[in-house]
């Protein structure tokens, strides 16, 4: 894999590096994070060649957008790609000593679902202000699984309008549900979809319909949550590992360790294989990995640069540890 290699998103002019910086942890996901540590992580990512940065108002009720904006406003605007998301408006409130329900930050705002045209345009304006930038390169409908009809019939036309106006360069949706993303690809004209946790070493369900639809219609895929929120993030997962934000079931731990056995036999780590695997599919333009410290960034950069022997994939297929439909030849 090549950290600095780029791919175009669908028919747009927007390009992303194969490895992108996921901004969820910068919002205080799982644990508090101070500004200095976040800045060191972002500086290390930039020095390592990462030029795609993904964030959302949801991540830390604005903290992630603010922190990423502080780094990027110092960089030449043509040298990076910035994506954020819409679907939740942030409404100020008195935290009254409370912490946010999703991130380790004071509850200074509450989230209000809104996939209307006006709500999306307001969300974009708020994000531009928080990040201190004049444009967004990629805009995603975010976590619309429970609001899908509104997102498809009201939200997406609003995104298309912003694309036509040149406010954003590429549009799509970020979700974990491959079936609903497939409907978006088939019924609308997105440039890209961000798929969370459904094209990984543990779950290749995107091969059922989403990836074929994207290939057919020329829509790019950005693979997120390639570690399935922790299970694939270490060389060998232990009994406390998480899978999709919950403790991993015993059968998942067993399968992950079997994959780790094959990786170890080839001198490869589980995270190295997890980052490399999605990029073999021709529809996948890049992977986005959440990072919170400079050490995590350095570790992921090193893992991404690792050589993965072709025999590793053959052995995983032979042991029925990979979906037989999954391409594992030369990356796109």
Tab-separated table of C-alpha atoms in Angstrom, residues 6-312:
chain	number	residue	atom	x	y	z
A	6	UNK	CA	-4.704	8.854	-4.568
A	7	UNK	CA	-7.925	7.746	-6.243
A	8	UNK	CA	-10.704	9.833	-7.742
A	9	UNK	CA	-14.160	9.587	-6.177
A	10	UNK	CA	-16.649	8.465	-8.798
A	11	UNK	CA	-17.089	10.974	-11.597
A	12	UNK	CA	-16.079	13.927	-9.424
A	13	UNK	CA	-12.762	15.748	-9.498
A	14	UNK	CA	-12.122	14.964	-5.824
A	15	UNK	CA	-9.287	12.596	-4.922
A	16	UNK	CA	-8.463	10.874	-1.642
A	17	UNK	CA	-5.291	9.262	-0.385
A	18	UNK	CA	-5.543	5.503	0.106
A	19	UNK	CA	-5.181	5.999	3.860
A	20	UNK	CA	-7.459	8.598	5.408
A	21	UNK	CA	-7.569	10.077	8.902
A	22	UNK	CA	-10.808	9.277	10.727
A	23	UNK	CA	-11.804	12.090	13.065
A	24	UNK	CA	-14.093	10.216	15.460
A	25	UNK	CA	-11.467	9.778	18.210
A	26	UNK	CA	-10.643	13.498	18.049
A	27	UNK	CA	-14.126	14.105	19.408
A	28	UNK	CA	-13.339	12.174	22.578
A	29	UNK	CA	-14.649	8.795	21.479
A	30	UNK	CA	-14.345	6.298	24.367
A	31	UNK	CA	-12.108	8.617	26.433
A	32	UNK	CA	-11.324	12.338	26.898
A	33	UNK	CA	-8.756	13.920	24.587
A	34	UNK	CA	-6.977	17.236	25.031
A	35	UNK	CA	-6.216	19.687	22.233
A	36	UNK	CA	-2.445	19.194	22.403
A	37	UNK	CA	-2.659	15.419	21.937
A	38	UNK	CA	-5.105	15.853	19.051
A	39	UNK	CA	-2.802	18.393	17.391
A	40	UNK	CA	0.180	16.049	17.671
A	41	UNK	CA	-1.815	13.245	16.047
A	42	UNK	CA	-2.852	15.495	13.156
A	43	UNK	CA	0.666	16.869	12.676
A	44	UNK	CA	2.053	13.319	12.556
A	45	UNK	CA	-0.564	12.284	9.999
A	46	UNK	CA	0.294	15.216	7.761
A	47	UNK	CA	4.028	14.511	8.038
A	48	UNK	CA	3.318	10.887	7.106
A	49	UNK	CA	1.625	11.848	3.845
A	50	UNK	CA	-2.053	11.497	4.800
A	51	UNK	CA	-4.061	14.063	2.860
A	52	UNK	CA	-7.634	12.888	3.398
A	53	UNK	CA	-9.312	13.970	6.650
A	54	UNK	CA	-12.830	12.908	7.585
A	55	UNK	CA	-14.917	14.390	10.383
A	56	UNK	CA	-18.507	15.103	11.437
A	57	UNK	CA	-20.466	17.449	13.705
A	58	UNK	CA	-21.510	14.332	15.628
A	59	UNK	CA	-17.929	13.572	16.699
A	60	UNK	CA	-17.612	15.263	20.059
A	61	UNK	CA	-20.464	17.711	19.248
A	62	UNK	CA	-18.101	19.789	17.115
A	63	UNK	CA	-14.739	19.102	18.789
A	64	UNK	CA	-13.445	16.940	15.933
A	65	UNK	CA	-14.367	19.482	13.249
A	66	UNK	CA	-12.746	22.300	15.214
A	67	UNK	CA	-9.523	20.388	15.805
A	68	UNK	CA	-9.173	19.207	12.211
A	69	UNK	CA	-9.958	22.721	10.993
A	70	UNK	CA	-7.206	24.181	13.157
A	71	UNK	CA	-4.626	21.962	11.459
A	72	UNK	CA	-5.877	22.287	7.917
A	73	UNK	CA	-6.378	26.045	7.855
A	74	UNK	CA	-2.581	26.308	8.051
A	75	UNK	CA	-2.110	24.086	4.977
A	76	UNK	CA	-2.474	24.958	1.266
A	77	UNK	CA	-6.127	24.339	0.421
A	78	UNK	CA	-5.320	22.430	-2.768
A	79	UNK	CA	-3.137	19.886	-0.948
A	80	UNK	CA	-5.767	18.024	1.104
A	81	UNK	CA	-9.258	16.571	0.894
A	82	UNK	CA	-11.740	17.317	3.677
A	83	UNK	CA	-15.018	15.527	4.288
A	84	UNK	CA	-17.730	16.058	6.853
A	85	UNK	CA	-21.301	14.951	7.315
A	86	UNK	CA	-24.878	16.162	7.700
A	87	UNK	CA	-28.023	14.866	9.362
A	88	UNK	CA	-27.574	16.108	12.919
A	89	UNK	CA	-27.819	19.772	13.867
A	90	UNK	CA	-26.021	20.895	17.021
A	91	UNK	CA	-28.207	23.020	19.279
A	92	UNK	CA	-26.512	24.861	22.196
A	93	UNK	CA	-27.632	24.005	25.719
A	94	UNK	CA	-26.521	24.411	29.300
A	95	UNK	CA	-24.460	21.301	30.094
A	96	UNK	CA	-25.436	21.573	33.776
A	97	UNK	CA	-22.387	19.514	34.675
A	98	UNK	CA	-23.371	16.672	32.333
A	99	UNK	CA	-21.184	14.890	29.792
A	100	UNK	CA	-22.277	14.091	26.244
A	101	UNK	CA	-23.960	10.705	25.853
A	102	UNK	CA	-21.679	9.566	23.017
A	103	UNK	CA	-18.328	11.297	23.512
A	104	UNK	CA	-16.246	12.283	26.540
A	105	UNK	CA	-16.945	16.031	26.285
A	106	UNK	CA	-19.220	18.384	28.255
A	107	UNK	CA	-22.806	18.322	26.952
A	108	UNK	CA	-22.727	21.891	25.611
A	109	UNK	CA	-24.962	20.952	22.674
A	110	UNK	CA	-27.708	18.490	21.854
A	111	UNK	CA	-28.162	16.755	18.508
A	112	UNK	CA	-31.320	17.171	16.448
A	113	UNK	CA	-31.894	14.868	13.472
A	114	UNK	CA	-32.603	16.899	10.336
A	115	UNK	CA	-32.269	15.702	6.744
A	116	UNK	CA	-34.335	18.563	5.299
A	117	UNK	CA	-32.916	20.960	2.722
A	118	UNK	CA	-32.817	23.828	5.200
A	119	UNK	CA	-31.339	21.643	7.927
A	120	UNK	CA	-28.572	20.405	5.668
A	121	UNK	CA	-27.663	23.872	4.459
A	122	UNK	CA	-27.582	25.129	8.042
A	123	UNK	CA	-25.397	22.168	9.057
A	124	UNK	CA	-22.949	22.934	6.245
A	125	UNK	CA	-22.720	26.593	7.257
A	126	UNK	CA	-22.099	25.607	10.875
A	127	UNK	CA	-19.393	23.138	9.835
A	128	UNK	CA	-17.645	25.684	7.620
A	129	UNK	CA	-17.566	28.090	10.558
A	130	UNK	CA	-16.256	25.494	13.026
A	131	UNK	CA	-13.531	24.344	10.644
A	132	UNK	CA	-12.609	27.804	9.380
A	133	UNK	CA	-12.669	26.783	5.737
A	134	UNK	CA	-14.448	28.065	2.647
A	135	UNK	CA	-15.508	24.735	1.170
A	136	UNK	CA	-15.998	21.047	1.842
A	137	UNK	CA	-14.618	18.510	-0.606
A	138	UNK	CA	-16.863	15.569	0.298
A	139	UNK	CA	-20.233	15.720	2.069
A	140	UNK	CA	-21.950	12.608	3.418
A	141	UNK	CA	-25.432	11.946	4.739
A	142	UNK	CA	-24.562	10.503	8.141
A	143	UNK	CA	-26.027	7.509	9.994
A	144	UNK	CA	-29.321	7.715	8.106
A	145	UNK	CA	-30.366	4.110	8.717
A	146	UNK	CA	-33.397	5.082	10.834
A	147	UNK	CA	-34.206	8.133	8.698
A	148	UNK	CA	-33.473	6.673	5.316
A	149	UNK	CA	-36.527	7.796	3.339
A	150	UNK	CA	-36.019	11.393	4.481
A	151	UNK	CA	-32.328	11.170	3.673
A	152	UNK	CA	-32.936	9.696	0.225
A	153	UNK	CA	-35.836	11.886	-0.891
A	154	UNK	CA	-35.014	15.169	0.873
A	155	UNK	CA	-31.414	15.003	2.044
A	156	UNK	CA	-29.774	13.720	-1.095
A	157	UNK	CA	-31.395	16.307	-3.414
A	158	UNK	CA	-30.095	18.981	-1.034
A	159	UNK	CA	-26.592	17.524	-1.367
A	160	UNK	CA	-26.938	17.425	-5.154
A	161	UNK	CA	-27.920	21.096	-5.094
A	162	UNK	CA	-24.823	21.973	-3.072
A	163	UNK	CA	-22.682	19.973	-5.504
A	164	UNK	CA	-24.191	21.833	-8.470
A	165	UNK	CA	-23.483	25.144	-6.717
A	166	UNK	CA	-19.832	24.169	-6.167
A	167	UNK	CA	-20.130	24.359	-2.378
A	168	UNK	CA	-19.008	20.715	-2.197
A	169	UNK	CA	-17.059	18.626	-4.676
A	170	UNK	CA	-18.432	15.115	-4.117
A	171	UNK	CA	-21.468	13.750	-2.282
A	172	UNK	CA	-22.709	10.490	-0.841
A	173	UNK	CA	-23.614	8.821	2.439
A	174	UNK	CA	-21.834	7.218	5.354
A	175	UNK	CA	-23.625	4.246	6.942
A	176	UNK	CA	-23.090	0.714	8.180
A	177	UNK	CA	-26.089	-0.766	6.299
A	178	UNK	CA	-24.999	-2.075	2.865
A	179	UNK	CA	-28.572	-2.609	1.675
A	180	UNK	CA	-29.626	0.986	2.220
A	181	UNK	CA	-26.432	2.283	0.662
A	182	UNK	CA	-27.193	0.035	-2.320
A	183	UNK	CA	-30.580	1.736	-2.690
A	184	UNK	CA	-28.885	5.128	-2.627
A	185	UNK	CA	-26.446	4.045	-5.331
A	186	UNK	CA	-29.237	2.626	-7.488
A	187	UNK	CA	-31.810	5.383	-7.005
A	188	UNK	CA	-29.641	8.515	-6.829
A	189	UNK	CA	-26.304	9.661	-8.247
A	190	UNK	CA	-23.733	9.731	-5.441
A	191	UNK	CA	-20.023	9.994	-6.132
A	192	UNK	CA	-19.000	7.963	-3.089
A	193	UNK	CA	-20.303	5.990	-0.142
A	194	UNK	CA	-18.509	5.518	3.151
A	195	UNK	CA	-19.190	2.014	4.435
A	196	UNK	CA	-18.605	1.348	8.127
A	197	UNK	CA	-17.477	-2.112	9.182
A	198	UNK	CA	-19.101	-4.129	6.401
A	199	UNK	CA	-16.132	-4.748	4.137
A	200	UNK	CA	-13.530	-6.083	6.535
A	201	UNK	CA	-11.695	-9.313	7.277
A	202	UNK	CA	-14.594	-10.183	9.595
A	203	UNK	CA	-17.570	-9.042	7.522
A	204	UNK	CA	-17.722	-8.982	3.727
A	205	UNK	CA	-21.492	-8.517	3.437
A	206	UNK	CA	-20.941	-5.535	1.124
A	207	UNK	CA	-20.162	-8.094	-1.592
A	208	UNK	CA	-23.826	-9.156	-1.663
A	209	UNK	CA	-25.153	-6.059	-3.411
A	210	UNK	CA	-23.364	-2.809	-2.551
A	211	UNK	CA	-19.975	-3.381	-4.121
A	212	UNK	CA	-21.430	-4.842	-7.344
A	213	UNK	CA	-23.791	-1.853	-7.595
A	214	UNK	CA	-20.933	0.609	-7.024
A	215	UNK	CA	-18.803	-1.126	-9.649
A	216	UNK	CA	-21.661	-1.057	-12.150
A	217	UNK	CA	-22.509	2.604	-11.602
A	218	UNK	CA	-19.000	3.989	-11.121
A	219	UNK	CA	-19.481	4.969	-7.469
A	220	UNK	CA	-16.439	4.891	-5.192
A	221	UNK	CA	-16.341	3.306	-1.753
A	222	UNK	CA	-14.398	4.520	1.265
A	223	UNK	CA	-14.031	1.662	3.754
A	224	UNK	CA	-14.296	2.793	7.380
A	225	UNK	CA	-14.109	0.841	10.655
A	226	UNK	CA	-11.788	-1.677	9.009
A	227	UNK	CA	-10.769	-2.857	12.507
A	228	UNK	CA	-14.441	-3.438	13.434
A	229	UNK	CA	-13.988	-1.030	16.385
A	230	UNK	CA	-11.113	-2.949	17.944
A	231	UNK	CA	-11.172	-6.671	17.186
A	232	UNK	CA	-8.685	-6.325	14.311
A	233	UNK	CA	-6.665	-3.446	15.769
A	234	UNK	CA	-4.026	-5.552	17.571
A	235	UNK	CA	-1.770	-8.379	16.480
A	236	UNK	CA	-3.850	-10.845	18.472
A	237	UNK	CA	-7.212	-9.909	20.017
A	238	UNK	CA	-7.846	-10.848	23.623
A	239	UNK	CA	-11.056	-11.717	25.445
A	240	UNK	CA	-11.845	-8.045	26.090
A	241	UNK	CA	-11.746	-6.985	22.449
A	242	UNK	CA	-14.680	-5.062	21.044
A	243	UNK	CA	-16.533	-5.802	17.817
A	244	UNK	CA	-18.838	-3.099	16.435
A	245	UNK	CA	-18.804	-1.195	19.744
A	246	UNK	CA	-19.729	-4.187	21.914
A	247	UNK	CA	-17.706	-7.025	23.493
A	248	UNK	CA	-16.835	-9.562	20.802
A	249	UNK	CA	-18.663	-12.884	20.929
A	250	UNK	CA	-16.481	-15.991	21.496
A	251	UNK	CA	-16.936	-17.230	17.922
A	252	UNK	CA	-15.758	-13.885	16.550
A	253	UNK	CA	-12.700	-13.935	18.799
A	254	UNK	CA	-11.916	-17.457	17.632
A	255	UNK	CA	-12.187	-16.500	13.966
A	256	UNK	CA	-10.078	-13.365	14.414
A	257	UNK	CA	-7.369	-15.417	16.123
A	258	UNK	CA	-7.438	-17.961	13.302
A	259	UNK	CA	-6.883	-15.126	10.844
A	260	UNK	CA	-4.079	-13.854	13.091
A	261	UNK	CA	-2.478	-17.324	12.953
A	262	UNK	CA	-2.343	-17.198	9.158
A	263	UNK	CA	-1.019	-13.641	9.239
A	264	UNK	CA	1.704	-14.567	11.713
A	265	UNK	CA	2.830	-17.457	9.491
A	266	UNK	CA	3.511	-14.903	6.761
A	267	UNK	CA	5.180	-12.300	8.992
A	268	UNK	CA	2.141	-10.036	8.787
A	269	UNK	CA	0.070	-8.530	11.609
A	270	UNK	CA	-3.694	-8.500	11.834
A	271	UNK	CA	-3.938	-4.680	11.492
A	272	UNK	CA	-1.695	-4.764	8.417
A	273	UNK	CA	-3.962	-7.277	6.711
A	274	UNK	CA	-7.101	-5.460	7.869
A	275	UNK	CA	-6.051	-2.198	6.221
A	276	UNK	CA	-4.847	-3.854	3.022
A	277	UNK	CA	-7.806	-6.158	2.410
A	278	UNK	CA	-10.501	-3.644	1.284
A	279	UNK	CA	-8.206	-1.920	-1.200
A	280	UNK	CA	-8.077	-5.001	-3.401
A	281	UNK	CA	-11.638	-4.364	-4.526
A	282	UNK	CA	-11.744	-2.093	-7.600
A	283	UNK	CA	-14.583	0.020	-6.181
A	284	UNK	CA	-12.683	0.908	-2.998
A	285	UNK	CA	-10.823	4.208	-3.246
A	286	UNK	CA	-9.397	4.252	0.268
A	287	UNK	CA	-9.682	3.250	3.898
A	288	UNK	CA	-10.281	5.629	6.798
A	289	UNK	CA	-8.839	4.757	10.198
A	290	UNK	CA	-9.729	6.593	13.400
A	291	UNK	CA	-6.658	7.884	15.246
A	292	UNK	CA	-6.251	9.864	18.465
A	293	UNK	CA	-2.509	10.057	19.304
A	294	UNK	CA	0.739	10.535	17.428
A	295	UNK	CA	1.777	7.013	18.418
A	296	UNK	CA	-1.393	5.526	16.920
A	297	UNK	CA	-0.777	7.465	13.716
A	298	UNK	CA	2.817	6.258	13.458
A	299	UNK	CA	1.721	2.683	14.122
A	300	UNK	CA	-0.949	2.828	11.427
A	301	UNK	CA	1.376	4.456	8.906
A	302	UNK	CA	3.922	1.691	9.459
A	303	UNK	CA	1.261	-1.007	9.197
A	304	UNK	CA	-0.172	0.495	6.024
A	305	UNK	CA	3.232	0.443	4.340
A	306	UNK	CA	3.784	-3.263	5.070
A	307	UNK	CA	4.203	-5.752	2.237
A	308	UNK	CA	1.432	-8.365	2.223
A	309	UNK	CA	2.439	-11.545	0.342
A	310	UNK	CA	-0.175	-12.866	-2.077
A	311	UNK	CA	0.022	-16.294	-0.457
A	312	UNK	CA	-1.524	-14.859	2.709
